[in-house]
Amino acid sequence: MQTFFSIAVDAIAYGMVLFVISIGLSVTMGLMRVVNLAHGAFAMIGGYIASYASRDLGLGYGVAVLIAIVGTVLISIPIERLLYRRIYGAPELTQVLMTIGITFCIIGIANYIFGPTLKTIPLPAELQGSTNLGFRSIASHRIFAIVCGLLVAGGLWYCIEKTAFGVKLRAAVDNAAMAAALGVRTEIIYAVSFAVAVGLAAFGGILGAELLPVEPYYALRYMVTFLVVVSVGGAGSIPGALIACLVLGGIDTTGRYLMPEFGEFFFYLAVIAIICIFPKGFAGRVR
Amino acid sequence: MKRLVLAAIAAVVMGSAAYADTIKVGVVGPFSGPFALQGKNFKAGIDAYIATHGDKIGDDTIEIVYRDLPAADPAQSKALAQELVVKEGVQYLAGFYFTPDAMAVTPILKQANTPLVIMNAATSAIVTKSPLVVRTSFTTWQTSTPIAKVAHDAGVEKVISVVSDYGPGVDAENAFKAGFEKEGGSVVEAIRMPLSTNDFSPIMQRIKDSGAQAVFAFLPSGPTTLGFVKAYNENGLKDAGIKFFAPGDLTQESDLPALGDAALGIQTTFHYAVSHDSPENKAFVEAASKAIGNPAELSFPSVGAYDGMHVIYKMIEATGGEQDAEKAVEAVKGLSWVSPRGPVTIDPESRHITQNIYLREVTKADDGTYYNKEIQTFEKQGDPGLAAAK
C-alpha cells in the first residue's frame, strides 16, 4: 500500500510538471492550429533567462521568473510577426519545417551565448529540501509545481470558457473569416494567444528545470514528450491535457518503479493504446 | 643531358619535400550538437599540446584536420575517416568520443596504413579490433573497478547498482559487480534504466526499498546526472545514510557548478581530476584553459586528447615522418611518460593506457566553487575489462 501511495505521489508530481510545460503547446496546436515544434525552444529561453537573472544578476526567484516570462514573450513578438504569421493556416508540413528550423536556430544561438554547460535556476530556501509526507519525503519544489499546475489549469480554463476574450478566440479559431466579418480583430487575438502560449512555455521551462535541466539541446530532447502529451490529451483541451499528463505520468512512473529494464515500453504502449481508442485524444474537439 | 639535369632537379625537389613535410592528423569528434562540450575539450587538449610543444617535429610540421560527428553514427564515422585518409591524406587518425564510432573505423586502418589514437571511447574491446589502435583515455572497467574496493572498505556489504541501459552502463555494472564480489560484498539488485529517463524519483524509491547500504550508479555525464543526484538528495536517501558511489563521469568538472551542494561528499573514482596536484597538471590546465576559453568547461576528454597528441608526436619521431603505421604503433608500445593525470604507460600488449585511478570526493573550495578532491590513489591500473572478456 505504501508503495502504491509512493508511486502515486511521484506520478502526480511528474505529471503536473509535464502539464505546465506542455499546456502552452496544446494552446498553440489546438486553438491556433499551428504545429509549433519550437515550443520547447521557448521553454528553454525562459529557463536560460531565469538562470541568468538569478545566478549572474543575483535577483530573487520570483523576480527572475517574471523577467524570464516577460523576456521570452518579448523575444517571441518579432518571431511571431515575421515568421509565425506566415504559417497560420498553412499545411502542417510547412509549419513543421518552419518551426523545426526556428528550433535549430534558437539552439545555435543559445549555445553561442550561454555555452554548452548545464544551467540551473537556484530555488529560494522555502522550495529547497524535502517535505515529509509521513510515509515518505518528497522534494518541496514538486509540491510547488503541483500547485502551479493546478493554478495554470484553472486560470486557462476560466479565460477560454468564461471570458469575452475566450469567446472571441474560439470564434476566430472555428471560422476566422466569419469572426473577422463580425468585427473580431483576429490578428490581435492570435498574437495575444501566441504570447500566452509562449509565456506558459517559459514558465514551464523554469518550473520543470529541476527535472528537465536547461541546456542547449533541451528543445529537441523533450520535444516528443511534449507532443505526446498534446496528442493524448487532445489539442486545445485543458482538462484533456491534465488527464493525459496524470495518466502518462502515472504509467511512466509505475513502469520505471516496477520494471525499469523495460525502458519506455509501457509509456509508448499506453500512448498507442490511447490513440487507438481516442483518435482525437482524451478530449479532442470533434470538428 | 637535359633530361638528366631535369631528373636530378626533380629528385632534389622531391627528396627535400620528403624531409620537410606537413604531417596531417585527422581528428573526428563531436564538435557540434549535444556533445559539443566534449568535442571542445578534445580541441582544447590538442591545442594545449601544440602550444606547449610546438607544431614542428624535426623538420615536419603538424597539421590537425578536424571532422565533426555530432552524435554516435558509425556509418558517418567511417565515411569521415575514409575521406580524411583518401582526400586529406592524413597519416594519423585520432579523437572518437563514442565506442561505435571508433569501432567502425578499425577495419580500414590496415589498408590505410594509419594508426588510430583513441582519445575517449571507453569500451575495452576496441583495442582488440585492430593492432593499430592505441588508446589514451580510460575504460569504464578501469574507472569502475576500484570504487568497489572503496565501498567495501567503507564497511558496505550490500549494494544496489543503478546504471543507464547502454554499453558503458552495462560495462560499469559488470565491473562493479566483479570487483565488489571479489571483495566479499554482494550486489543485491541491479537496475538498468532507460537513457532518456528524466524523473528519477521512482528509481530512488526502488533503491530505498532494496535495503542496500549503498548505491553504485553510472550515467553518462551531462543533463541526466543532475536529475539523478538531485533526486538522491530530495528523496531522502542521503539523510537515510545510503552511501553513493560512482565512476567519475557523474561528477565531471563542467557539471559541478550545476550540481552544486547536491553533489557534496559524493565519492567517485576516475583517471583525471582537473584539480590534480602536480606541476605537469598546472601547466596543462593553464594551457588548456586558454585554449578552451572558459576554464569552467574543462573536463576529462581534454587530457585524453593531450596525451593522444603526445603519443602521435612520439610516433612521428620514431618513423621520421614516414607513413608506416606498424612501425609507429610498435614505437609507442611500452612508452612511459608523466601525463597531467600522473605517471602513465602504454601497455605493450593491449595498447591501452595504464594509469593511476584516483578516489575523489566533491568538495567546496574556499572561493565557493566545487571541485573533485583526490583523497586516495590506486596505482598503475590496467584494464580489467579486457582480462574479463578473455
mmCIF file with all atom_site columns, N, CA and C in Angstrom, chain B residues 320-380:
data_model
loop_
_atom_site.group_PDB
_atom_site.id
_atom_site.type_symbol
_atom_site.label_atom_id
_atom_site.label_alt_id
_atom_site.label_comp_id
_atom_site.label_asym_id
_atom_site.label_entity_id
_atom_site.label_seq_id
_atom_site.pdbx_PDB_ins_code
_atom_site.Cartn_x
_atom_site.Cartn_y
_atom_site.Cartn_z
_atom_site.occupancy
_atom_site.B_iso_or_equiv
_atom_site.pdbx_formal_charge
_atom_site.auth_seq_id
_atom_site.auth_comp_id
_atom_site.auth_asym_id
_atom_site.auth_atom_id
_atom_site.pdbx_PDB_model_num
ATOM 1   N N  . GLY B 1 320 ? 60.264 9.069  -38.369 1.00 0.00 ? 320 GLY B N  1
ATOM 2   C CA . GLY B 1 320 ? 60.893 10.133 -39.140 1.00 0.00 ? 320 GLY B CA 1
ATOM 3   C C  . GLY B 1 320 ? 59.934 10.784 -40.123 1.00 0.00 ? 320 GLY B C  1
ATOM 4   N N  . GLY B 1 321 ? 58.662 10.762 -39.810 1.00 0.00 ? 321 GLY B N  1
ATOM 5   C CA . GLY B 1 321 ? 57.683 11.413 -40.674 1.00 0.00 ? 321 GLY B CA 1
ATOM 6   C C  . GLY B 1 321 ? 57.183 10.541 -41.798 1.00 0.00 ? 321 GLY B C  1
ATOM 7   N N  . GLU B 1 322 ? 57.745 9.327  -41.909 1.00 0.00 ? 322 GLU B N  1
ATOM 8   C CA . GLU B 1 322 ? 57.262 8.412  -42.943 1.00 0.00 ? 322 GLU B CA 1
ATOM 9   C C  . GLU B 1 322 ? 55.926 7.815  -42.518 1.00 0.00 ? 322 GLU B C  1
ATOM 10  N N  . GLN B 1 323 ? 55.101 7.464  -43.503 1.00 0.00 ? 323 GLN B N  1
ATOM 11  C CA . GLN B 1 323 ? 53.839 6.828  -43.154 1.00 0.00 ? 323 GLN B CA 1
ATOM 12  C C  . GLN B 1 323 ? 54.054 5.336  -43.019 1.00 0.00 ? 323 GLN B C  1
ATOM 13  N N  . ASP B 1 324 ? 54.208 4.890  -41.779 1.00 0.00 ? 324 ASP B N  1
ATOM 14  C CA . ASP B 1 324 ? 54.391 3.465  -41.519 1.00 0.00 ? 324 ASP B CA 1
ATOM 15  C C  . ASP B 1 324 ? 53.660 3.131  -40.232 1.00 0.00 ? 324 ASP B C  1
ATOM 16  N N  . ALA B 1 325 ? 52.427 2.707  -40.379 1.00 0.00 ? 325 ALA B N  1
ATOM 17  C CA . ALA B 1 325 ? 51.553 2.547  -39.210 1.00 0.00 ? 325 ALA B CA 1
ATOM 18  C C  . ALA B 1 325 ? 52.098 1.531  -38.217 1.00 0.00 ? 325 ALA B C  1
ATOM 19  N N  . GLU B 1 326 ? 52.583 0.393  -38.730 1.00 0.00 ? 326 GLU B N  1
ATOM 20  C CA . GLU B 1 326 ? 53.028 -0.659 -37.812 1.00 0.00 ? 326 GLU B CA 1
ATOM 21  C C  . GLU B 1 326 ? 54.225 -0.221 -37.005 1.00 0.00 ? 326 GLU B C  1
ATOM 22  N N  . LYS B 1 327 ? 55.182 0.427  -37.696 1.00 0.00 ? 327 LYS B N  1
ATOM 23  C CA . LYS B 1 327 ? 56.375 0.902  -37.013 1.00 0.00 ? 327 LYS B CA 1
ATOM 24  C C  . LYS B 1 327 ? 55.993 1.954  -35.958 1.00 0.00 ? 327 LYS B C  1
ATOM 25  N N  . ALA B 1 328 ? 55.046 2.815  -36.315 1.00 0.00 ? 328 ALA B N  1
ATOM 26  C CA . ALA B 1 328 ? 54.623 3.873  -35.406 1.00 0.00 ? 328 ALA B CA 1
ATOM 27  C C  . ALA B 1 328 ? 54.019 3.293  -34.138 1.00 0.00 ? 328 ALA B C  1
ATOM 28  N N  . VAL B 1 329 ? 53.119 2.322  -34.314 1.00 0.00 ? 329 VAL B N  1
ATOM 29  C CA . VAL B 1 329 ? 52.470 1.726  -33.142 1.00 0.00 ? 329 VAL B CA 1
ATOM 30  C C  . VAL B 1 329 ? 53.490 0.965  -32.312 1.00 0.00 ? 329 VAL B C  1
ATOM 31  N N  . GLU B 1 330 ? 54.383 0.246  -33.014 1.00 0.00 ? 330 GLU B N  1
ATOM 32  C CA . GLU B 1 330 ? 55.436 -0.522 -32.322 1.00 0.00 ? 330 GLU B CA 1
ATOM 33  C C  . GLU B 1 330 ? 56.253 0.414  -31.421 1.00 0.00 ? 330 GLU B C  1
ATOM 34  N N  . ALA B 1 331 ? 56.515 1.629  -31.923 1.00 0.00 ? 331 ALA B N  1
ATOM 35  C CA . ALA B 1 331 ? 57.385 2.563  -31.215 1.00 0.00 ? 331 ALA B CA 1
ATOM 36  C C  . ALA B 1 331 ? 56.795 3.040  -29.895 1.00 0.00 ? 331 ALA B C  1
ATOM 37  N N  . VAL B 1 332 ? 55.470 3.071  -29.783 1.00 0.00 ? 332 VAL B N  1
ATOM 38  C CA . VAL B 1 332 ? 54.888 3.600  -28.543 1.00 0.00 ? 332 VAL B CA 1
ATOM 39  C C  . VAL B 1 332 ? 54.472 2.493  -27.573 1.00 0.00 ? 332 VAL B C  1
ATOM 40  N N  . LYS B 1 333 ? 54.633 1.245  -27.984 1.00 0.00 ? 333 LYS B N  1
ATOM 41  C CA . LYS B 1 333 ? 54.319 0.161  -27.051 1.00 0.00 ? 333 LYS B CA 1
ATOM 42  C C  . LYS B 1 333 ? 55.292 0.237  -25.883 1.00 0.00 ? 333 LYS B C  1
ATOM 43  N N  . GLY B 1 334 ? 54.761 0.279  -24.694 1.00 0.00 ? 334 GLY B N  1
ATOM 44  C CA . GLY B 1 334 ? 55.606 0.365  -23.502 1.00 0.00 ? 334 GLY B CA 1
ATOM 45  C C  . GLY B 1 334 ? 56.071 1.775  -23.190 1.00 0.00 ? 334 GLY B C  1
ATOM 46  N N  . LEU B 1 335 ? 55.659 2.743  -23.984 1.00 0.00 ? 335 LEU B N  1
ATOM 47  C CA . LEU B 1 335 ? 56.060 4.135  -23.760 1.00 0.00 ? 335 LEU B CA 1
ATOM 48  C C  . LEU B 1 335 ? 55.529 4.646  -22.415 1.00 0.00 ? 335 LEU B C  1
ATOM 49  N N  . SER B 1 336 ? 56.433 5.214  -21.624 1.00 0.00 ? 336 SER B N  1
ATOM 50  C CA . SER B 1 336 ? 56.007 5.767  -20.330 1.00 0.00 ? 336 SER B CA 1
ATOM 51  C C  . SER B 1 336 ? 56.294 7.250  -20.304 1.00 0.00 ? 336 SER B C  1
ATOM 52  N N  . TRP B 1 337 ? 55.421 8.028  -19.687 1.00 0.00 ? 337 TRP B N  1
ATOM 53  C CA . TRP B 1 337 ? 55.699 9.441  -19.503 1.00 0.00 ? 337 TRP B CA 1
ATOM 54  C C  . TRP B 1 337 ? 54.856 9.968  -18.353 1.00 0.00 ? 337 TRP B C  1
ATOM 55  N N  . VAL B 1 338 ? 55.132 11.210 -17.965 1.00 0.00 ? 338 VAL B N  1
ATOM 56  C CA . VAL B 1 338 ? 54.328 11.797 -16.909 1.00 0.00 ? 338 VAL B CA 1
ATOM 57  C C  . VAL B 1 338 ? 53.282 12.698 -17.548 1.00 0.00 ? 338 VAL B C  1
ATOM 58  N N  . SER B 1 339 ? 52.055 12.258 -17.445 1.00 0.00 ? 339 SER B N  1
ATOM 59  C CA . SER B 1 339 ? 50.938 12.992 -18.035 1.00 0.00 ? 339 SER B CA 1
ATOM 60  C C  . SER B 1 339 ? 50.384 13.950 -16.987 1.00 0.00 ? 339 SER B C  1
ATOM 61  N N  . PRO B 1 340 ? 49.537 14.913 -17.388 1.00 0.00 ? 340 PRO B N  1
ATOM 62  C CA . PRO B 1 340 ? 48.895 15.762 -16.381 1.00 0.00 ? 340 PRO B CA 1
ATOM 63  C C  . PRO B 1 340 ? 48.152 14.950 -15.322 1.00 0.00 ? 340 PRO B C  1
ATOM 64  N N  . ARG B 1 341 ? 47.738 13.735 -15.672 1.00 0.00 ? 341 ARG B N  1
ATOM 65  C CA . ARG B 1 341 ? 46.974 12.927 -14.697 1.00 0.00 ? 341 ARG B CA 1
ATOM 66  C C  . ARG B 1 341 ? 47.882 12.109 -13.796 1.00 0.00 ? 341 ARG B C  1
ATOM 67  N N  . GLY B 1 342 ? 49.211 12.119 -14.057 1.00 0.00 ? 342 GLY B N  1
ATOM 68  C CA . GLY B 1 342 ? 50.140 11.309 -13.288 1.00 0.00 ? 342 GLY B CA 1
ATOM 69  C C  . GLY B 1 342 ? 50.947 10.413 -14.208 1.00 0.00 ? 342 GLY B C  1
ATOM 70  N N  . PRO B 1 343 ? 51.757 9.495  -13.642 1.00 0.00 ? 343 PRO B N  1
ATOM 71  C CA . PRO B 1 343 ? 52.563 8.624  -14.492 1.00 0.00 ? 343 PRO B CA 1
ATOM 72  C C  . PRO B 1 343 ? 51.695 7.639  -15.275 1.00 0.00 ? 343 PRO B C  1
ATOM 73  N N  . VAL B 1 344 ? 51.977 7.509  -16.573 1.00 0.00 ? 344 VAL B N  1
ATOM 74  C CA . VAL B 1 344 ? 51.198 6.596  -17.411 1.00 0.00 ? 344 VAL B CA 1
ATOM 75  C C  . VAL B 1 344 ? 52.123 5.782  -18.306 1.00 0.00 ? 344 VAL B C  1
ATOM 76  N N  . THR B 1 345 ? 51.624 4.634  -18.761 1.00 0.00 ? 345 THR B N  1
ATOM 77  C CA . THR B 1 345 ? 52.359 3.767  -19.676 1.00 0.00 ? 345 THR B CA 1
ATOM 78  C C  . THR B 1 345 ? 51.388 3.210  -20.697 1.00 0.00 ? 345 THR B C  1
ATOM 79  N N  . ILE B 1 346 ? 51.848 3.101  -21.954 1.00 0.00 ? 346 ILE B N  1
ATOM 80  C CA . ILE B 1 346 ? 51.026 2.389  -22.937 1.00 0.00 ? 346 ILE B CA 1
ATOM 81  C C  . ILE B 1 346 ? 51.366 0.907  -22.785 1.00 0.00 ? 346 ILE B C  1
ATOM 82  N N  . ASP B 1 347 ? 50.391 0.113  -22.383 1.00 0.00 ? 347 ASP B N  1
ATOM 83  C CA . ASP B 1 347 ? 50.638 -1.311 -22.181 1.00 0.00 ? 347 ASP B CA 1
ATOM 84  C C  . ASP B 1 347 ? 51.026 -1.962 -23.511 1.00 0.00 ? 347 ASP B C  1
ATOM 85  N N  . PRO B 1 348 ? 52.188 -2.635 -23.573 1.00 0.00 ? 348 PRO B N  1
ATOM 86  C CA . PRO B 1 348 ? 52.662 -3.172 -24.857 1.00 0.00 ? 348 PRO B CA 1
ATOM 87  C C  . PRO B 1 348 ? 51.687 -4.183 -25.451 1.00 0.00 ? 348 PRO B C  1
ATOM 88  N N  . GLU B 1 349 ? 50.988 -4.893 -24.594 1.00 0.00 ? 349 GLU B N  1
ATOM 89  C CA . GLU B 1 349 ? 50.127 -5.939 -25.116 1.00 0.00 ? 349 GLU B CA 1
ATOM 90  C C  . GLU B 1 349 ? 48.770 -5.417 -25.582 1.00 0.00 ? 349 GLU B C  1
ATOM 91  N N  . SER B 1 350 ? 48.111 -4.632 -24.718 1.00 0.00 ? 350 SER B N  1
ATOM 92  C CA . SER B 1 350 ? 46.756 -4.196 -25.064 1.00 0.00 ? 350 SER B CA 1
ATOM 93  C C  . SER B 1 350 ? 46.746 -2.856 -25.801 1.00 0.00 ? 350 SER B C  1
ATOM 94  N N  . ARG B 1 351 ? 47.856 -2.118 -25.785 1.00 0.00 ? 351 ARG B N  1
ATOM 95  C CA . ARG B 1 351 ? 47.948 -0.769 -26.352 1.00 0.00 ? 351 ARG B CA 1
ATOM 96  C C  . ARG B 1 351 ? 46.945 0.185  -25.705 1.00 0.00 ? 351 ARG B C  1
ATOM 97  N N  . HIS B 1 352 ? 46.562 -0.166 -24.492 1.00 0.00 ? 352 HIS B N  1
ATOM 98  C CA . HIS B 1 352 ? 45.680 0.706  -23.704 1.00 0.00 ? 352 HIS B CA 1
ATOM 99  C C  . HIS B 1 352 ? 46.530 1.351  -22.617 1.00 0.00 ? 352 HIS B C  1
ATOM 100 N N  . ILE B 1 353 ? 46.072 2.476  -22.118 1.00 0.00 ? 353 ILE B N  1
ATOM 101 C CA . ILE B 1 353 ? 46.897 3.230  -21.178 1.00 0.00 ? 353 ILE B CA 1
ATOM 102 C C  . ILE B 1 353 ? 46.775 2.664  -19.753 1.00 0.00 ? 353 ILE B C  1
ATOM 103 N N  . THR B 1 354 ? 47.936 2.409  -19.139 1.00 0.00 ? 354 THR B N  1
ATOM 104 C CA . THR B 1 354 ? 47.978 2.003  -17.736 1.00 0.00 ? 354 THR B CA 1
ATOM 105 C C  . THR B 1 354 ? 48.193 3.277  -16.930 1.00 0.00 ? 354 THR B C  1
ATOM 106 N N  . GLN B 1 355 ? 47.368 3.482  -15.900 1.00 0.00 ? 355 GLN B N  1
ATOM 107 C CA . GLN B 1 355 ? 47.413 4.773  -15.215 1.00 0.00 ? 355 GLN B CA 1
ATOM 108 C C  . GLN B 1 355 ? 46.946 4.642  -13.773 1.00 0.00 ? 355 GLN B C  1
ATOM 109 N N  . ASN B 1 356 ? 47.173 5.698  -13.009 1.00 0.00 ? 356 ASN B N  1
ATOM 110 C CA . ASN B 1 356 ? 46.624 5.744  -11.658 1.00 0.00 ? 356 ASN B CA 1
ATOM 111 C C  . ASN B 1 356 ? 45.138 6.063  -11.743 1.00 0.00 ? 356 ASN B C  1
ATOM 112 N N  . ILE B 1 357 ? 44.375 5.415  -10.867 1.00 0.00 ? 357 ILE B N  1
ATOM 113 C CA . ILE B 1 357 ? 42.964 5.794  -10.715 1.00 0.00 ? 357 ILE B CA 1
ATOM 114 C C  . ILE B 1 357 ? 42.850 6.418  -9.334  1.00 0.00 ? 357 ILE B C  1
ATOM 115 N N  . TYR B 1 358 ? 42.154 7.553  -9.289  1.00 0.00 ? 358 TYR B N  1
ATOM 116 C CA . TYR B 1 358 ? 42.070 8.299  -8.034  1.00 0.00 ? 358 TYR B CA 1
ATOM 117 C C  . TYR B 1 358 ? 40.672 8.229  -7.460  1.00 0.00 ? 358 TYR B C  1
ATOM 118 N N  . LEU B 1 359 ? 40.637 8.120  -6.118  1.00 0.00 ? 359 LEU B N  1
ATOM 119 C CA . LEU B 1 359 ? 39.355 8.280  -5.438  1.00 0.00 ? 359 LEU B CA 1
ATOM 120 C C  . LEU B 1 359 ? 39.220 9.757  -5.130  1.00 0.00 ? 359 LEU B C  1
ATOM 121 N N  . ARG B 1 360 ? 38.090 10.353 -5.534  1.00 0.00 ? 360 ARG B N  1
ATOM 122 C CA . ARG B 1 360 ? 37.909 11.780 -5.311  1.00 0.00 ? 360 ARG B CA 1
ATOM 123 C C  . ARG B 1 360 ? 36.602 12.021 -4.578  1.00 0.00 ? 360 ARG B C  1
ATOM 124 N N  . GLU B 1 361 ? 36.547 13.123 -3.892  1.00 0.00 ? 361 GLU B N  1
ATOM 125 C CA . GLU B 1 361 ? 35.315 13.487 -3.209  1.00 0.00 ? 361 GLU B CA 1
ATOM 126 C C  . GLU B 1 361 ? 34.966 14.904 -3.620  1.00 0.00 ? 361 GLU B C  1
ATOM 127 N N  . VAL B 1 362 ? 33.686 15.159 -3.929  1.00 0.00 ? 362 VAL B N  1
ATOM 128 C CA . VAL B 1 362 ? 33.305 16.513 -4.317  1.00 0.00 ? 362 VAL B CA 1
ATOM 129 C C  . VAL B 1 362 ? 33.352 17.415 -3.087  1.00 0.00 ? 362 VAL B C  1
ATOM 130 N N  . THR B 1 363 ? 34.131 18.486 -3.208  1.00 0.00 ? 363 THR B N  1
ATOM 131 C CA . THR B 1 363 ? 34.416 19.354 -2.073  1.00 0.00 ? 363 THR B CA 1
ATOM 132 C C  . THR B 1 363 ? 34.220 20.803 -2.500  1.00 0.00 ? 363 THR B C  1
ATOM 133 N N  . LYS B 1 364 ? 33.885 21.643 -1.528  1.00 0.00 ? 364 LYS B N  1
ATOM 134 C CA . LYS B 1 364 ? 33.717 23.060 -1.817  1.00 0.00 ? 364 LYS B CA 1
ATOM 135 C C  . LYS B 1 364 ? 35.030 23.774 -1.521  1.00 0.00 ? 364 LYS B C  1
ATOM 136 N N  . ALA B 1 365 ? 35.522 24.537 -2.464  1.00 0.00 ? 365 ALA B N  1
ATOM 137 C CA . ALA B 1 365 ? 36.766 25.271 -2.246  1.00 0.00 ? 365 ALA B CA 1
ATOM 138 C C  . ALA B 1 365 ? 36.485 26.553 -1.463  1.00 0.00 ? 365 ALA B C  1
ATOM 139 N N  . ASP B 1 366 ? 37.550 27.216 -1.039  1.00 0.00 ? 366 ASP B N  1
ATOM 140 C CA . ASP B 1 366 ? 37.372 28.433 -0.239  1.00 0.00 ? 366 ASP B CA 1
ATOM 141 C C  . ASP B 1 366 ? 36.622 29.523 -1.009  1.00 0.00 ? 366 ASP B C  1
ATOM 142 N N  . ASP B 1 367 ? 36.820 29.546 -2.339  1.00 0.00 ? 367 ASP B N  1
ATOM 143 C CA . ASP B 1 367 ? 36.175 30.598 -3.131  1.00 0.00 ? 367 ASP B CA 1
ATOM 144 C C  . ASP B 1 367 ? 34.753 30.227 -3.542  1.00 0.00 ? 367 ASP B C  1
ATOM 145 N N  . GLY B 1 368 ? 34.218 29.136 -2.962  1.00 0.00 ? 368 GLY B N  1
ATOM 146 C CA . GLY B 1 368 ? 32.825 28.800 -3.220  1.00 0.00 ? 368 GLY B CA 1
ATOM 147 C C  . GLY B 1 368 ? 32.597 27.910 -4.427  1.00 0.00 ? 368 GLY B C  1
ATOM 148 N N  . THR B 1 369 ? 33.659 27.574 -5.175  1.00 0.00 ? 369 THR B N  1
ATOM 149 C CA . THR B 1 369 ? 33.474 26.675 -6.311  1.00 0.00 ? 369 THR B CA 1
ATOM 150 C C  . THR B 1 369 ? 33.611 25.220 -5.832  1.00 0.00 ? 369 THR B C  1
ATOM 151 N N  . TYR B 1 370 ? 33.142 24.316 -6.645  1.00 0.00 ? 370 TYR B N  1
ATOM 152 C CA . TYR B 1 370 ? 33.200 22.907 -6.287  1.00 0.00 ? 370 TYR B CA 1
ATOM 153 C C  . TYR B 1 370 ? 34.273 22.212 -7.104  1.00 0.00 ? 370 TYR B C  1
ATOM 154 N N  . TYR B 1 371 ? 34.941 21.256 -6.506  1.00 0.00 ? 371 TYR B N  1
ATOM 155 C CA . TYR B 1 371 ? 35.941 20.505 -7.271  1.00 0.00 ? 371 TYR B CA 1
ATOM 156 C C  . TYR B 1 371 ? 36.044 19.087 -6.731  1.00 0.00 ? 371 TYR B C  1
ATOM 157 N N  . ASN B 1 372 ? 36.657 18.224 -7.546  1.00 0.00 ? 372 ASN B N  1
ATOM 158 C CA . ASN B 1 372 ? 36.884 16.851 -7.143  1.00 0.00 ? 372 ASN B CA 1
ATOM 159 C C  . ASN B 1 372 ? 38.219 16.782 -6.412  1.00 0.00 ? 372 ASN B C  1
ATOM 160 N N  . LYS B 1 373 ? 38.166 16.495 -5.119  1.00 0.00 ? 373 LYS B N  1
ATOM 161 C CA . LYS B 1 373 ? 39.390 16.456 -4.324  1.00 0.00 ? 373 LYS B CA 1
ATOM 162 C C  . LYS B 1 373 ? 39.890 15.022 -4.273  1.00 0.00 ? 373 LYS B C  1
ATOM 163 N N  . GLU B 1 374 ? 41.140 14.847 -4.704  1.00 0.00 ? 374 GLU B N  1
ATOM 164 C CA . GLU B 1 374 ? 41.688 13.485 -4.706  1.00 0.00 ? 374 GLU B CA 1
ATOM 165 C C  . GLU B 1 374 ? 42.081 13.082 -3.290  1.00 0.00 ? 374 GLU B C  1
ATOM 166 N N  . ILE B 1 375 ? 41.580 11.910 -2.838  1.00 0.00 ? 375 ILE B N  1
ATOM 167 C CA . ILE B 1 375 ? 41.889 11.509 -1.473  1.00 0.00 ? 375 ILE B CA 1
ATOM 168 C C  . ILE B 1 375 ? 42.589 10.157 -1.387  1.00 0.00 ? 375 ILE B C  1
ATOM 169 N N  . GLN B 1 376 ? 42.658 9.425  -2.502  1.00 0.00 ? 376 GLN B N  1
ATOM 170 C CA . GLN B 1 376 ? 43.323 8.134  -2.459  1.00 0.00 ? 376 GLN B CA 1
ATOM 171 C C  . GLN B 1 376 ? 43.764 7.780  -3.876  1.00 0.00 ? 376 GLN B C  1
ATOM 172 N N  . THR B 1 377 ? 44.876 7.055  -3.991  1.00 0.00 ? 377 THR B N  1
ATOM 173 C CA . THR B 1 377 ? 45.400 6.706  -5.307  1.00 0.00 ? 377 THR B CA 1
ATOM 174 C C  . THR B 1 377 ? 45.486 5.191  -5.460  1.00 0.00 ? 377 THR B C  1
ATOM 175 N N  . PHE B 1 378 ? 44.977 4.688  -6.564  1.00 0.00 ? 378 PHE B N  1
ATOM 176 C CA . PHE B 1 378 ? 45.181 3.283  -6.917  1.00 0.00 ? 378 PHE B CA 1
ATOM 177 C C  . PHE B 1 378 ? 46.196 3.280  -8.049  1.00 0.00 ? 378 PHE B C  1
ATOM 178 N N  . GLU B 1 379 ? 47.406 2.817  -7.745  1.00 0.00 ? 379 GLU B N  1
ATOM 179 C CA . GLU B 1 379 ? 48.472 2.983  -8.726  1.00 0.00 ? 379 GLU B CA 1
ATOM 180 C C  . GLU B 1 379 ? 48.441 1.941  -9.832  1.00 0.00 ? 379 GLU B C  1
ATOM 181 N N  . LYS B 1 380 ? 48.915 2.377  -11.006 1.00 0.00 ? 380 LYS B N  1
ATOM 182 C CA . LYS B 1 380 ? 49.149 1.500  -12.155 1.00 0.00 ? 380 LYS B CA 1
ATOM 183 C C  . LYS B 1 380 ? 48.002 0.545  -12.430 1.00 0.00 ? 380 LYS B C  1
#
